[in-house]
Amino acid sequence: MTTFVDRVELHVAAGNGGHGCASVHREKFKPLGGPDGGNGGRGGDVILTVDQSITTLLEYHHSPHRKATNGKPGEGDNRSGKDGQDLLLTVPDGTVVLDKQGNVLADLVGQGTTYVAAQGGRGGLGNAALSSARRKAPGFALLGEPGDSGDIVLELKTVADVALVGYPSAGKSSLISVLSAAKPKIADYPFTTLVPNLGVVTAGSTVYTIADVPGLIPGASQGRGLGLEFLRHVERCSVLVHVLDTATLESDRDPLSDLEVIEEELRQYGGGLEKRPRLVVLNKVDIPDGQDLADMIRPDLEERGYKVFEVSAVARTGLKELSFALAEIVAKARARKPKQEATRIVIRPKALDDSGFTVTYDEAEDIYQVRGEKPERWVRQTDFNNDEAVGYLADRLNRLGVEDALMKAGARAGDGVAIGSDENAVVFDWEPTLQAGAEMLGRRGEDHRLDAPRPATQRRKEKEAQRGDAAQREYDEFRPF
């Protein structure tokens, strides 16, 4: 049964915003009570937050689909809809958030660190909020925006100061069990450790964490064995400790060749591991043959620049010197790190010539594309079954300057215009000079500006009529009698 998961693909969906309400106040002896439709509630966000008591992503492996609640629609009597509840997802310390293409979206380190994985949709305005001196009783309300949704990838990179690396059965689990209070599985066969083990070590005034990484073998950086799955867990460490087995029973192995193989795998994996400080631990020196081999290779290792420690996890010898040496390196690494500063609020005002949207012409599709946060949001919030709502959208686009931009881009009446992305764009025939005016409105929910003959429609009718006349002339010319 799986108990440790360090990489999952998560589908998150924020809540949709609630629709606004179109309502008119009705009360005895008050025939003109005015609009009283309330606003829709905001959709809930999906938020990732770090909880250091969690060590695995197993929960999301079993249930990868997560959705926040929707906002409630507005109601009459100026009652706004209830906001959707945010969905808080706890993740382990050291979780990296990526998109499907592998781009890093957030690196969550530290208790309480949060990241909004999916933003909830805005609630639509009710007709009470849309009323004005020119539009006293709107017969429409704005729709709620859909919440963000998509797939993200969560990767866990263990936050440890010291990483123990080495071949399977080199004694890493035994070493971490005597250096700390961790209780990893220990056995006399390879790949006993299938998940990283964490332990806390106290050496003098320094407290640091140590990680036992599953055994590495040649080809680990290319995915052989368990190496590729767990090499990411040593990326954040301050020091690497090579645990070499001086009492190996395999005739084709020796500690020096083991060290060279692991170093080559770390170099190929990258991630800055080749620049980390190193220590070498010659383990199992309590065995006579192990001590003899340690005495033979120690000068060679020191000549290569390694600081070497001879230890025995079983006899518990050499552990104190090792723990204090690691504490010294960790303390120096922590001192070199820049101090954490409070997050500054950065205000970036828009440029004077920034209209907030762009207009481009697509020759292949013969259409003008309008992209921008406001136009796209307004389109999503428009009820196209309501003529008055469509007229209100036209007024907003005109005030924003979309109509002028289309004219400068060369658009003519009847040309196709698309607002939004290619996947869910709203396409329509452009009809310019739809000016705002409350005096042009008729019954609630109607806009007489849309009743007038449209140039594009008229041109299509004329072309169809011309084709029909041409067909009739051909028929009259060639008919037999």
Coordinates of N, CA and C in Angstrom, one line a residue, residues 17 80 173 182 230 276 287 318 357 402 404 453 458 468:
G17 N -18.8 32.9 -9.9 CA -19.5 34.0 -9.3 C -21.0 33.8 -9.5
S80 N -27.8 40.7 -1.5 CA -26.7 40.2 -2.2 C -26.5 38.7 -1.9
S173 N 20.3 4.4 6.4 CA 19.2 4.3 7.4 C 19.6 4.0 8.8
A182 N 14.8 9.4 14.4 CA 14.0 8.7 13.3 C 14.1 7.2 13.4
F230 N 13.9 10.5 -6.5 CA 14.2 11.1 -5.2 C 15.4 12.0 -5.2
R276 N 27.7 21.8 -3.9 CA 27.5 21.7 -2.5 C 28.7 21.2 -1.7
I287 N 33.5 -3.7 11.6 CA 33.9 -5.0 11.1 C 35.4 -4.9 10.8
G318 N 32.3 7.4 16.5 CA 32.6 8.5 15.5 C 31.4 9.4 15.2
F357 N -6.6 47.2 -23.8 CA -7.1 46.2 -24.7 C -6.3 46.4 -26.0
V402 N -13.2 50.9 -27.7 CA -13.0 49.8 -28.6 C -13.5 50.2 -30.0
D404 N -13.5 53.1 -31.5 CA -12.6 54.0 -32.2 C -11.3 53.2 -32.7
P453 N -32.6 48.1 -39.0 CA -31.9 47.2 -40.0 C -30.4 47.4 -39.9
Q458 N -28.4 43.8 -44.2 CA -29.0 44.3 -45.4 C -28.1 44.0 -46.7
G468 N -30.4 35.5 -56.8 CA -31.7 35.0 -57.2 C -32.1 35.6 -58.5

